Amino acid sequence: MTELGIGIGWRPEIAEAVEALPGLDWVEVVAENICAGHLPDSLTRLRARGVTVVPHGVSLGLGGADRPDPARLAALGEKAVALGAPLVSEHIAFVRAGGPLTATPLIEAGHLLPVPRTRDALDVLCENVRIAQDALPVPLALENIAALISWPGEEMTEGQFLAELVERTGVRLLVDVANLHTNHVNRGEDPAKALSELPVEAIAYVHVAGGVERDGVWHDTHAHPVPGAVLDVLADLASRVSPPGVLLERDDDFPPAEELAGELSVIRTTVTTATAAGVRSAGARGSSQDGARGTAGTAHQHGARTSVLAPRRAVTAPEQSLLIGAGARVSGGPMPGAATMEAPAPVEAPAPRGDARQRLGLAQASLLSALVAGTPVPEGFDSRRLGVQSRALAAKRAGVVAKVAPELPEILGKGFRPAFLAYARSRPMSGGYRRDALDFAEHLLVAERPEDAEARRRLTEWWQDRSGSRPPGRATRLVRAARHALVRR
């Protein structure tokens, strides 16, 4: 297993601060935010220093009913090669639904949504993971996500679901301890139980992040300091196994560089202390006591420790580039670099049973339509929780559109956010966020808004500059109105 060490999520807003962080071992970059042929200068400099860079995807939707898009897989693989990455990571989630499989309009969530822990969903996920593993040039690790809502009729716990996924595919795990805490607060799931059910030898690395609790709901914001409760889950994990890598995620409301360095120091201390306590406990009890060791940082019981984190070996950029192709194409094979443990060989995953893809696709389309298009709440879901999730998705959409199209808040002023939220209530995203910004502007212009003539003129020019055409005529508007009505049905 490749030893990564302690790292941080690289973001353009903190690129300079990240480069200056002392003792930084590695960084993770959102794959969709970079181009393989034109890497940011900051990442190039980090690589030249021997800092490992791992691309982290957010758009594959491996938990969705459709098979992975070959173009998306190819793009992720190209970025891994360009970065000399020892692995890539993605999420156990669905991000879009509908389309030909369900004979409904394709809609995008703009967010990571939970997969039902059912046999159908697991069968589909395993096949999708196999397809991705065969297409990618480096091993794949998958992350557990945070969720506000629960699917009715689930057949497995999170730990059981992940354990069987690893057994059937050999995929590595990216364990997000902040997400385990989020699911504890929002869904009543015990982080210690989930950790006790995981195959810890499959852990590639760990995510740590902050959030905030509002009205009894934990929001995994990645915009707040890491709380003690999340560090406790990290300590519990580190007392069971030395994680090959631990990474701090921060996506917004960035603090000064000194605070980021302080958080990394706390994370490093937490891991080191818990790891040492776990080793002492295992040594005192002996191999016959491995299954009943005590904990460090929590009072949970857990399984045997499997490895001790070794000091990270410095890797030069040329040496790192040789890692590509050195490991197995599927992530069930050995990770590039010196392995300290061996994951069990994957069991051949059977194809999804019968109409599993279609059943899953219809269920996901129904849920996503309720969240982003205002259709009725599917049976068995908590309507209040779906309302909270729906508002959170719309708010995130507004925030991202404001970032990718900063001219819109400038033109519309204080009216931007309420106008966008009203638009988003019944108009799901069918493309990326830039397409969403254009569709929103078009929606306003068709309605002859904003009322201020100068603002409307500026919005028209902005729209025309980016769409290369004029606002649609009456026939086109009628077709689009019919499409939106179909989505809401």
Tab-separated table of C-alpha atoms in Angstrom:
chain	number	residue	atom	x	y	z
A	1	MET	CA	0.000	0.000	0.000
A	2	THR	CA	1.452	3.388	-0.985
A	3	GLU	CA	2.331	5.494	2.065
A	4	LEU	CA	1.073	9.017	1.430
A	5	GLY	CA	1.536	10.685	4.812
A	6	ILE	CA	-0.298	13.862	5.890
A	7	GLY	CA	-1.763	16.114	3.219
A	8	ILE	CA	-4.328	18.738	2.306
A	9	GLY	CA	-6.807	19.325	-0.479
A	10	TRP	CA	-5.274	21.655	-3.058
A	11	ARG	CA	-7.579	24.498	-4.088
A	12	PRO	CA	-6.687	27.488	-6.301
A	13	GLU	CA	-7.720	29.931	-3.563
A	14	ILE	CA	-5.082	28.557	-1.159
A	15	ALA	CA	-2.461	27.385	-3.661
A	16	GLU	CA	0.228	29.724	-2.327
A	17	ALA	CA	-0.513	28.796	1.283
A	18	VAL	CA	-0.411	25.078	0.467
A	19	GLU	CA	3.002	25.396	-1.173
A	20	ALA	CA	4.326	27.068	1.973
A	21	LEU	CA	2.990	24.489	4.458
A	22	PRO	CA	5.832	22.827	6.393
A	23	GLY	CA	6.168	19.053	6.212
A	24	LEU	CA	3.503	18.601	3.548
A	25	ASP	CA	3.611	15.057	2.133
A	26	TRP	CA	0.879	15.117	-0.514
A	27	VAL	CA	-2.126	16.939	-1.910
A	28	GLU	CA	-5.404	15.955	-3.503
A	29	VAL	CA	-6.961	17.937	-6.344
A	30	VAL	CA	-10.536	17.857	-7.643
A	31	ALA	CA	-10.076	16.140	-10.997
A	32	GLU	CA	-12.817	18.075	-12.775
A	33	ASN	CA	-11.092	21.370	-11.922
A	34	ILE	CA	-7.890	20.718	-13.889
A	35	CYS	CA	-6.880	19.945	-17.479
A	36	ALA	CA	-4.393	17.160	-18.160
A	37	GLY	CA	-2.586	19.227	-20.786
A	38	HIS	CA	-2.368	22.426	-18.744
A	39	LEU	CA	-1.746	21.744	-15.081
A	40	PRO	CA	-1.744	24.678	-12.642
A	41	ASP	CA	1.771	25.988	-12.045
A	42	SER	CA	1.366	25.418	-8.319
A	43	LEU	CA	0.779	21.682	-8.793
A	44	THR	CA	3.741	21.484	-11.152
A	45	ARG	CA	5.977	23.072	-8.524
A	46	LEU	CA	4.685	20.737	-5.813
A	47	ARG	CA	5.356	17.704	-7.981
A	48	ALA	CA	8.877	18.935	-8.697
A	49	ARG	CA	9.465	18.958	-4.928
A	50	GLY	CA	8.359	15.326	-4.683
A	51	VAL	CA	4.899	16.066	-3.270
A	52	THR	CA	2.440	13.385	-4.428
A	53	VAL	CA	-0.699	14.687	-6.177
A	54	VAL	CA	-3.839	12.519	-6.258
A	55	PRO	CA	-6.823	13.387	-8.513
A	56	HIS	CA	-10.178	13.110	-6.738
A	57	GLY	CA	-13.200	12.766	-9.028
A	58	VAL	CA	-16.720	13.955	-8.241
A	59	SER	CA	-18.691	13.312	-11.439
A	60	LEU	CA	-18.391	9.619	-12.400
A	61	GLY	CA	-21.505	8.637	-10.459
A	62	LEU	CA	-20.423	5.011	-10.023
A	63	GLY	CA	-23.397	4.407	-7.746
A	64	GLY	CA	-25.809	5.405	-10.482
A	65	ALA	CA	-27.877	3.004	-12.569
A	66	ASP	CA	-26.028	3.722	-15.823
A	67	ARG	CA	-22.646	2.305	-16.687
A	68	PRO	CA	-19.741	4.763	-16.310
A	69	ASP	CA	-19.264	7.218	-19.158
A	70	PRO	CA	-16.135	6.165	-21.123
A	71	ALA	CA	-15.236	9.806	-21.829
A	72	ARG	CA	-15.273	10.691	-18.126
A	73	LEU	CA	-13.168	7.645	-17.304
A	74	ALA	CA	-10.673	8.516	-20.035
A	75	ALA	CA	-10.399	12.100	-18.769
A	76	LEU	CA	-9.776	10.931	-15.197
A	77	GLY	CA	-7.119	8.491	-16.403
A	78	GLU	CA	-5.369	11.182	-18.433
A	79	LYS	CA	-5.187	13.435	-15.376
A	80	ALA	CA	-3.734	10.613	-13.278
A	81	VAL	CA	-1.007	10.082	-15.875
A	82	ALA	CA	-0.306	13.825	-16.185
A	83	LEU	CA	0.063	14.114	-12.407
A	84	GLY	CA	2.113	10.933	-12.000
A	85	ALA	CA	-0.481	9.858	-9.435
A	86	PRO	CA	-0.192	6.491	-7.646
A	87	LEU	CA	-4.008	6.188	-7.561
A	88	VAL	CA	-7.245	8.040	-8.218
A	89	SER	CA	-10.308	8.336	-6.019
A	90	GLU	CA	-14.039	8.807	-6.469
A	91	HIS	CA	-17.255	8.385	-4.474
A	92	ILE	CA	-19.865	5.756	-3.747
A	93	ALA	CA	-22.714	7.959	-4.886
A	94	PHE	CA	-25.037	8.831	-7.727
A	95	VAL	CA	-24.955	12.314	-9.222
A	96	ARG	CA	-27.481	12.077	-12.054
A	97	ALA	CA	-30.558	10.048	-12.954
A	98	GLY	CA	-33.030	9.537	-15.759
A	99	GLY	CA	-32.199	9.164	-19.418
A	100	PRO	CA	-32.817	6.256	-21.830
A	101	LEU	CA	-32.721	3.579	-19.099
A	102	THR	CA	-35.833	5.016	-17.473
A	103	ALA	CA	-37.321	6.860	-20.483
A	104	THR	CA	-37.273	10.093	-18.471
A	105	PRO	CA	-35.309	13.336	-18.917
A	106	LEU	CA	-31.729	13.184	-17.684
A	107	ILE	CA	-31.224	15.413	-14.639
A	108	GLU	CA	-28.093	16.301	-12.687
A	109	ALA	CA	-27.937	16.560	-8.915
A	110	GLY	CA	-24.884	18.803	-8.721
A	111	HIS	CA	-24.158	16.892	-5.527
A	112	LEU	CA	-23.193	13.453	-4.230
A	113	LEU	CA	-26.323	11.508	-3.256
A	114	PRO	CA	-26.437	8.230	-1.295
A	115	VAL	CA	-26.846	4.841	-2.914
A	116	PRO	CA	-29.430	2.501	-1.337
A	117	ARG	CA	-27.703	-0.298	0.561
A	118	THR	CA	-29.557	-3.041	-1.265
A	119	ARG	CA	-28.536	-6.092	-3.278
A	120	ASP	CA	-29.663	-4.459	-6.511
A	121	ALA	CA	-27.594	-1.328	-5.851
A	122	LEU	CA	-24.558	-3.350	-4.767
A	123	ASP	CA	-24.684	-5.532	-7.881
A	124	VAL	CA	-24.847	-2.467	-10.117
A	125	LEU	CA	-22.095	-0.685	-8.198
A	126	CYS	CA	-19.761	-3.692	-8.384
A	127	GLU	CA	-20.148	-3.932	-12.159
A	128	ASN	CA	-19.605	-0.179	-12.539
A	129	VAL	CA	-16.491	-0.345	-10.378
A	130	ARG	CA	-15.104	-3.196	-12.488
A	131	ILE	CA	-15.664	-1.165	-15.646
A	132	ALA	CA	-13.852	1.805	-14.088
A	133	GLN	CA	-10.959	-0.348	-12.861
A	134	ASP	CA	-10.444	-1.822	-16.311
A	135	ALA	CA	-10.417	1.653	-17.890
A	136	LEU	CA	-8.140	3.459	-15.414
A	137	PRO	CA	-4.321	3.259	-15.593
A	138	VAL	CA	-3.900	3.308	-11.799
A	139	PRO	CA	-5.739	1.816	-8.809
A	140	LEU	CA	-9.086	3.230	-7.732
A	141	ALA	CA	-10.198	4.144	-4.200
A	142	LEU	CA	-13.831	4.902	-3.340
A	143	GLU	CA	-15.122	7.223	-0.635
A	144	ASN	CA	-18.075	6.797	1.693
A	145	ILE	CA	-20.259	9.909	1.500
A	146	ALA	CA	-22.180	12.017	4.009
A	147	ALA	CA	-25.952	11.780	3.764
A	148	LEU	CA	-28.906	13.593	5.210
A	149	ILE	CA	-31.518	11.166	3.938
A	150	SER	CA	-31.944	7.409	4.277
A	151	TRP	CA	-33.389	5.034	1.713
A	152	PRO	CA	-36.317	2.911	2.876
A	153	GLY	CA	-35.864	-0.854	2.812
A	154	GLU	CA	-32.082	-0.952	3.109
A	155	GLU	CA	-30.661	-4.457	3.523
A	156	MET	CA	-27.144	-3.757	4.849
A	157	THR	CA	-25.274	-1.424	7.158
A	158	GLU	CA	-22.686	0.916	5.645
A	159	GLY	CA	-19.846	-1.260	6.934
A	160	GLN	CA	-21.369	-4.433	5.485
A	161	PHE	CA	-22.031	-2.737	2.150
A	162	LEU	CA	-18.442	-1.484	1.868
A	163	ALA	CA	-16.959	-4.782	3.019
A	164	GLU	CA	-18.814	-6.747	0.349
A	165	LEU	CA	-17.912	-4.150	-2.278
A	166	VAL	CA	-14.221	-4.638	-1.448
A	167	GLU	CA	-14.551	-8.425	-1.386
A	168	ARG	CA	-16.202	-8.533	-4.801
A	169	THR	CA	-14.075	-5.947	-6.614
A	170	GLY	CA	-10.825	-5.496	-4.677
A	171	VAL	CA	-11.359	-1.740	-4.786
A	172	ARG	CA	-9.523	0.385	-2.220
A	173	LEU	CA	-11.371	2.521	0.307
A	174	LEU	CA	-11.105	6.223	0.996
A	175	VAL	CA	-12.623	6.461	4.467
A	176	ASP	CA	-14.006	9.909	5.271
A	177	VAL	CA	-14.247	10.065	9.063
A	178	ALA	CA	-16.109	13.390	8.869
A	179	ASN	CA	-18.767	11.644	6.798
A	180	LEU	CA	-19.029	8.881	9.384
A	181	HIS	CA	-19.646	11.567	12.007
A	182	THR	CA	-22.194	13.288	9.744
A	183	ASN	CA	-24.123	10.052	9.320
A	184	HIS	CA	-23.991	9.527	13.084
A	185	VAL	CA	-25.700	12.864	13.738
A	186	ASN	CA	-28.123	12.799	10.802
A	187	ARG	CA	-28.954	9.100	10.561
A	188	GLY	CA	-28.088	7.676	13.961
A	189	GLU	CA	-25.365	5.383	12.588
A	190	ASP	CA	-22.521	4.376	14.908
A	191	PRO	CA	-19.068	5.243	13.482
A	192	ALA	CA	-17.411	2.575	15.620
A	193	LYS	CA	-19.724	-0.118	14.265
A	194	ALA	CA	-19.010	0.963	10.700
A	195	LEU	CA	-15.253	0.876	11.341
A	196	SER	CA	-15.470	-2.541	12.989
A	197	GLU	CA	-17.141	-3.952	9.859
A	198	LEU	CA	-14.675	-2.454	7.377
A	199	PRO	CA	-11.789	-4.404	5.847
A	200	VAL	CA	-9.153	-2.025	7.176
A	201	GLU	CA	-6.452	-3.577	4.988
A	202	ALA	CA	-8.246	-2.025	1.995
A	203	ILE	CA	-7.928	1.575	3.241
A	204	ALA	CA	-5.956	3.717	0.778
A	205	TYR	CA	-6.296	6.955	2.724
A	206	VAL	CA	-8.551	8.982	4.999
A	207	HIS	CA	-10.405	12.289	4.706
A	208	VAL	CA	-10.864	14.701	7.608
A	209	ALA	CA	-13.049	17.817	7.388
A	210	GLY	CA	-15.084	20.287	9.413
A	211	GLY	CA	-18.765	21.085	9.445
A	212	VAL	CA	-21.465	22.705	11.526
A	213	GLU	CA	-24.674	21.621	13.242
A	214	ARG	CA	-27.864	23.588	12.684
A	215	ASP	CA	-31.253	22.597	14.105
A	216	GLY	CA	-30.066	19.076	14.840
A	217	VAL	CA	-28.691	18.534	11.342
A	218	TRP	CA	-24.954	18.231	10.693
A	219	HIS	CA	-23.830	20.007	7.532
A	220	ASP	CA	-20.569	18.687	6.102
A	221	THR	CA	-19.480	22.121	4.891
A	222	HIS	CA	-15.701	21.704	4.510
A	223	ALA	CA	-15.730	25.379	5.539
A	224	HIS	CA	-15.269	25.073	9.312
A	225	PRO	CA	-12.478	23.811	11.589
A	226	VAL	CA	-12.334	20.070	12.260
A	227	PRO	CA	-14.325	19.414	15.465
A	228	GLY	CA	-13.239	17.151	18.303
A	229	ALA	CA	-15.916	14.588	17.463
A	230	VAL	CA	-14.402	14.023	14.017
A	231	LEU	CA	-10.911	13.758	15.499
A	232	ASP	CA	-12.290	11.112	17.868
A	233	VAL	CA	-13.447	9.018	14.911
A	234	LEU	CA	-10.023	9.514	13.290
A	235	ALA	CA	-8.353	8.326	16.513
A	236	ASP	CA	-10.601	5.267	16.604
A	237	LEU	CA	-9.661	4.397	13.018
A	238	ALA	CA	-5.937	4.998	13.633
A	239	SER	CA	-6.037	2.753	16.706
A	240	ARG	CA	-7.193	-0.103	14.463
A	241	VAL	CA	-4.851	0.444	11.511
A	242	SER	CA	-2.166	2.935	10.538
A	243	PRO	CA	-3.801	4.795	7.634
A	244	PRO	CA	-1.443	5.080	4.634
A	245	GLY	CA	-2.507	8.706	4.248
A	246	VAL	CA	-4.669	11.312	5.955
A	247	LEU	CA	-5.884	14.445	4.189
A	248	LEU	CA	-7.540	17.646	5.412
A	249	GLU	CA	-10.323	18.955	3.168
A	250	ARG	CA	-11.172	22.652	3.088
A	251	ASP	CA	-13.353	23.989	0.265
A	252	ASP	CA	-14.577	27.394	1.401
A	253	ASP	CA	-14.161	30.202	3.946
A	254	PHE	CA	-10.428	29.550	3.898
A	255	PRO	CA	-8.544	30.508	7.079
A	256	PRO	CA	-5.028	31.970	7.269
A	257	ALA	CA	-2.181	29.619	6.408
A	258	GLU	CA	-1.212	29.402	10.089
A	259	GLU	CA	-4.604	27.896	10.952
A	260	LEU	CA	-4.333	25.327	8.181
A	261	ALA	CA	-0.867	24.365	9.435
A	262	GLY	CA	-2.256	24.112	12.967
A	263	GLU	CA	-5.045	21.778	11.866
A	264	LEU	CA	-2.584	19.552	10.016
A	265	SER	CA	-0.441	19.404	13.147
A	266	VAL	CA	-3.423	18.338	15.265
A	267	ILE	CA	-4.335	15.660	12.707
A	268	ARG	CA	-0.758	14.344	12.663
A	269	THR	CA	-0.664	14.211	16.476
A	270	THR	CA	-4.031	12.477	16.638
A	271	VAL	CA	-2.916	9.774	14.215
A	272	THR	CA	0.497	9.299	15.840
A	273	THR	CA	-0.930	9.052	19.369
A	274	ALA	CA	-3.736	6.674	18.429
A	275	THR	CA	-1.404	4.516	16.336
A	276	ALA	CA	1.067	4.176	19.195
A	277	ALA	CA	-1.716	3.309	21.629
A	278	GLY	CA	-3.016	0.678	19.250
A	279	VAL	CA	0.421	-0.910	18.901
A	280	ARG	CA	0.891	-0.996	22.689
A	281	SER	CA	-2.526	-2.527	23.160
A	282	ALA	CA	-1.910	-5.202	20.536
A	283	GLY	CA	1.494	-6.040	22.008
A	284	ALA	CA	0.177	-6.293	25.551
A	285	ARG	CA	-2.689	-8.594	24.666
A	286	GLY	CA	-0.886	-10.788	22.163
A	287	SER	CA	-2.090	-12.232	18.903
A	288	SER	CA	-4.827	-14.253	20.602
A	289	GLN	CA	-6.327	-11.034	21.933
A	290	ASP	CA	-6.266	-9.119	18.626
A	291	GLY	CA	-10.017	-9.227	18.158
A	292	ALA	CA	-10.697	-7.681	21.566
A	293	ARG	CA	-8.245	-4.781	21.767
A	294	GLY	CA	-9.128	-1.546	23.471
A	295	THR	CA	-9.288	1.821	21.724
A	296	ALA	CA	-7.492	5.126	21.620
A	297	GLY	CA	-9.652	8.239	21.696
A	298	THR	CA	-12.980	6.380	22.070
A	299	ALA	CA	-14.475	3.563	24.060
A	300	HIS	CA	-15.332	1.413	21.033
A	301	GLN	CA	-14.203	-2.206	20.606
A	302	HIS	CA	-12.758	-3.278	17.303
A	303	GLY	CA	-10.790	-5.818	15.302
A	304	ALA	CA	-7.107	-6.525	14.978
A	305	ARG	CA	-4.510	-4.006	13.958
A	306	THR	CA	-2.939	-4.785	10.599
A	307	SER	CA	-0.107	-2.344	9.999
A	308	VAL	CA	1.981	0.461	11.414
A	309	LEU	CA	2.445	3.688	9.474
A	310	ALA	CA	6.052	3.986	8.401
A	311	PRO	CA	7.694	7.365	7.845
A	312	ARG	CA	6.902	8.559	4.355
A	313	ARG	CA	9.746	8.081	1.893
A	314	ALA	CA	10.520	11.138	-0.219
A	315	VAL	CA	9.642	10.555	-3.869
A	316	THR	CA	11.137	12.525	-6.710
A	317	ALA	CA	9.032	13.549	-9.664
A	318	PRO	CA	10.784	11.190	-12.138
A	319	GLU	CA	10.469	8.275	-9.730
A	320	GLN	CA	6.829	9.072	-9.121
A	321	SER	CA	6.075	9.031	-12.828
A	322	LEU	CA	7.277	5.436	-12.950
A	323	LEU	CA	4.471	4.433	-10.601
A	324	ILE	CA	1.991	4.650	-13.455
A	325	GLY	CA	1.416	1.185	-14.791
A	326	ALA	CA	3.633	-0.364	-12.119
A	327	GLY	CA	0.582	-1.666	-10.255
A	328	ALA	CA	-2.315	-3.739	-11.478
A	329	ARG	CA	-4.840	-1.993	-13.727
A	330	VAL	CA	-7.613	-3.043	-11.378
A	331	SER	CA	-7.356	-1.684	-7.869
A	332	GLY	CA	-7.654	-5.153	-6.424
A	333	GLY	CA	-3.997	-5.590	-7.377
A	334	PRO	CA	-1.043	-4.227	-5.418
A	335	MET	CA	-0.694	-0.500	-5.036
A	336	PRO	CA	2.464	0.929	-6.620
A	337	GLY	CA	5.320	1.183	-4.155
A	338	ALA	CA	6.368	-1.018	-1.260
A	339	ALA	CA	3.345	-2.809	0.129
A	340	THR	CA	2.981	-3.331	3.867
A	341	MET	CA	-0.161	-5.465	3.620
A	342	GLU	CA	-2.029	-7.517	1.096
A	343	ALA	CA	-5.731	-7.104	0.421
A	344	PRO	CA	-7.717	-10.290	-0.189
A	345	ALA	CA	-8.099	-11.277	-3.816
A	346	PRO	CA	-11.375	-9.988	-5.232
A	347	VAL	CA	-14.236	-12.391	-5.740
A	348	GLU	CA	-15.606	-12.301	-9.284
A	349	ALA	CA	-18.599	-9.973	-9.206
A	350	PRO	CA	-21.732	-11.336	-10.873
A	351	ALA	CA	-23.642	-9.182	-13.304
A	352	PRO	CA	-26.638	-7.297	-11.863
A	353	ARG	CA	-29.650	-9.560	-11.517
A	354	GLY	CA	-32.514	-9.241	-13.965
A	355	ASP	CA	-33.718	-5.667	-14.249
A	356	ALA	CA	-31.601	-4.393	-11.341
A	357	ARG	CA	-30.305	-1.424	-13.313
A	358	GLN	CA	-33.754	-0.338	-14.367
A	359	ARG	CA	-35.200	-0.781	-10.858
A	360	LEU	CA	-32.353	1.241	-9.398
A	361	GLY	CA	-32.624	3.847	-12.155
A	362	LEU	CA	-36.342	4.389	-11.586
A	363	ALA	CA	-35.843	4.697	-7.822
A	364	GLN	CA	-32.984	7.189	-8.190
A	365	ALA	CA	-34.835	9.232	-10.816
A	366	SER	CA	-37.886	9.425	-8.576
A	367	LEU	CA	-35.813	10.609	-5.612
A	368	LEU	CA	-33.757	13.113	-7.575
A	369	SER	CA	-36.857	14.531	-9.273
A	370	ALA	CA	-38.430	15.105	-5.860
A	371	LEU	CA	-35.265	16.858	-4.680
A	372	VAL	CA	-34.674	19.165	-7.632
A	373	ALA	CA	-37.892	19.348	-9.663
A	374	GLY	CA	-40.615	19.543	-7.035
A	375	THR	CA	-42.259	16.194	-7.795
A	376	PRO	CA	-43.965	14.206	-4.978
A	377	VAL	CA	-41.805	12.602	-2.302
A	378	PRO	CA	-41.356	8.877	-3.042
A	379	GLU	CA	-42.981	6.469	-0.622
A	380	GLY	CA	-40.984	5.658	2.492
A	381	PHE	CA	-38.811	8.773	2.572
A	382	ASP	CA	-38.877	11.372	5.332
A	383	SER	CA	-40.491	14.382	3.631
A	384	ARG	CA	-39.015	16.826	6.147
A	385	ARG	CA	-35.497	15.559	5.547
A	386	LEU	CA	-36.049	15.662	1.791
A	387	GLY	CA	-37.128	19.277	2.153
A	388	VAL	CA	-33.926	20.128	4.008
A	389	GLN	CA	-31.862	18.305	1.383
A	390	SER	CA	-33.735	20.001	-1.466
A	391	ARG	CA	-33.088	23.469	-0.048
A	392	ALA	CA	-29.435	22.585	0.535
A	393	LEU	CA	-29.050	21.448	-3.081
A	394	ALA	CA	-30.632	24.650	-4.401
A	395	ALA	CA	-28.422	26.776	-2.147
A	396	LYS	CA	-25.314	24.916	-3.297
A	397	ARG	CA	-26.394	25.362	-6.910
A	398	ALA	CA	-26.792	29.105	-6.402
A	399	GLY	CA	-23.402	29.348	-4.737
A	400	VAL	CA	-21.551	27.427	-7.448
A	401	VAL	CA	-23.280	29.350	-10.264
A	402	ALA	CA	-22.224	32.575	-8.559
A	403	LYS	CA	-18.623	31.327	-8.628
A	404	VAL	CA	-18.530	30.076	-12.221
A	405	ALA	CA	-20.477	33.108	-13.480
A	406	PRO	CA	-19.585	35.947	-11.076
A	407	GLU	CA	-21.071	38.495	-13.489
A	408	LEU	CA	-24.599	37.312	-12.632
A	409	PRO	CA	-24.568	38.436	-8.973
A	410	GLU	CA	-22.897	41.649	-10.137
A	411	ILE	CA	-25.625	42.352	-12.715
A	412	LEU	CA	-28.576	41.252	-10.582
A	413	GLY	CA	-27.299	42.489	-7.231
A	414	LYS	CA	-29.284	41.371	-4.207
A	415	GLY	CA	-31.915	39.928	-6.510
A	416	PHE	CA	-29.616	37.160	-7.756
A	417	ARG	CA	-30.049	34.644	-4.962
A	418	PRO	CA	-33.857	34.811	-4.546
A	419	ALA	CA	-34.312	34.790	-8.324
A	420	PHE	CA	-32.042	31.763	-8.724
A	421	LEU	CA	-33.662	29.828	-5.872
A	422	ALA	CA	-37.100	30.456	-7.389
A	423	TYR	CA	-35.791	29.250	-10.750
A	424	ALA	CA	-34.177	26.146	-9.225
A	425	ARG	CA	-37.352	24.965	-7.473
A	426	SER	CA	-38.807	23.509	-10.638
A	427	ARG	CA	-35.945	23.485	-13.120
A	428	PRO	CA	-33.426	20.707	-12.500
A	429	MET	CA	-29.908	20.971	-13.796
A	430	SER	CA	-29.457	19.040	-17.041
A	431	GLY	CA	-25.806	19.876	-17.668
A	432	GLY	CA	-22.908	21.381	-15.771
A	433	TYR	CA	-22.947	24.542	-13.695
A	434	ARG	CA	-21.902	26.774	-16.600
A	435	ARG	CA	-24.839	25.464	-18.607
A	436	ASP	CA	-27.017	26.096	-15.566
A	437	ALA	CA	-25.879	29.726	-15.441
A	438	LEU	CA	-26.810	30.212	-19.109
A	439	ASP	CA	-30.189	28.533	-18.622
A	440	PHE	CA	-30.919	30.749	-15.631
A	441	ALA	CA	-30.069	33.911	-17.567
A	442	GLU	CA	-32.214	32.729	-20.473
A	443	HIS	CA	-35.093	32.057	-18.083
A	444	LEU	CA	-34.927	35.619	-16.776
A	445	LEU	CA	-34.686	37.165	-20.231
A	446	VAL	CA	-37.657	35.175	-21.570
A	447	ALA	CA	-39.678	36.511	-18.630
A	448	GLU	CA	-38.425	40.039	-19.511
A	449	ARG	CA	-36.492	40.315	-16.308
A	450	PRO	CA	-34.834	41.951	-14.530
A	451	GLU	CA	-37.182	44.920	-14.583
A	452	ASP	CA	-34.345	47.419	-14.614
A	453	ALA	CA	-33.655	48.131	-18.309
A	454	GLU	CA	-29.918	48.635	-17.869
A	455	ALA	CA	-29.530	45.391	-15.916
A	456	ARG	CA	-31.563	43.543	-18.550
A	457	ARG	CA	-29.349	44.948	-21.311
A	458	ARG	CA	-26.207	43.823	-19.503
A	459	LEU	CA	-27.682	40.379	-18.837
A	460	THR	CA	-28.634	40.049	-22.518
A	461	GLU	CA	-25.107	40.913	-23.619
A	462	TRP	CA	-23.635	38.473	-21.108
A	463	TRP	CA	-25.920	35.685	-22.330
A	464	GLN	CA	-25.265	36.404	-26.011
A	465	ASP	CA	-21.493	36.528	-25.532
A	466	ARG	CA	-21.551	33.004	-24.067
A	467	SER	CA	-24.351	31.292	-25.958
A	468	GLY	CA	-23.625	32.719	-29.388
A	469	SER	CA	-27.294	33.259	-30.199
A	470	ARG	CA	-30.339	35.290	-29.285
A	471	PRO	CA	-32.921	34.392	-26.618
A	472	PRO	CA	-35.209	31.601	-27.880
A	473	GLY	CA	-38.414	32.242	-29.807
A	474	ARG	CA	-41.936	31.196	-28.848
A	475	ALA	CA	-41.765	27.689	-30.385
A	476	THR	CA	-38.544	26.851	-28.569
A	477	ARG	CA	-39.987	28.161	-25.314
A	478	LEU	CA	-43.041	25.928	-25.707
A	479	VAL	CA	-40.875	22.844	-26.279
A	480	ARG	CA	-38.802	23.622	-23.184
A	481	ALA	CA	-41.920	24.268	-21.117
A	482	ALA	CA	-43.230	20.838	-22.141
A	483	ARG	CA	-39.926	19.248	-21.171
A	484	HIS	CA	-40.007	20.864	-17.722
A	485	ALA	CA	-43.612	19.724	-17.268
A	486	LEU	CA	-42.573	16.154	-18.102
A	487	VAL	CA	-39.796	16.260	-15.512
A	488	ARG	CA	-42.252	17.423	-12.848
A	489	ARG	CA	-44.848	14.754	-13.686
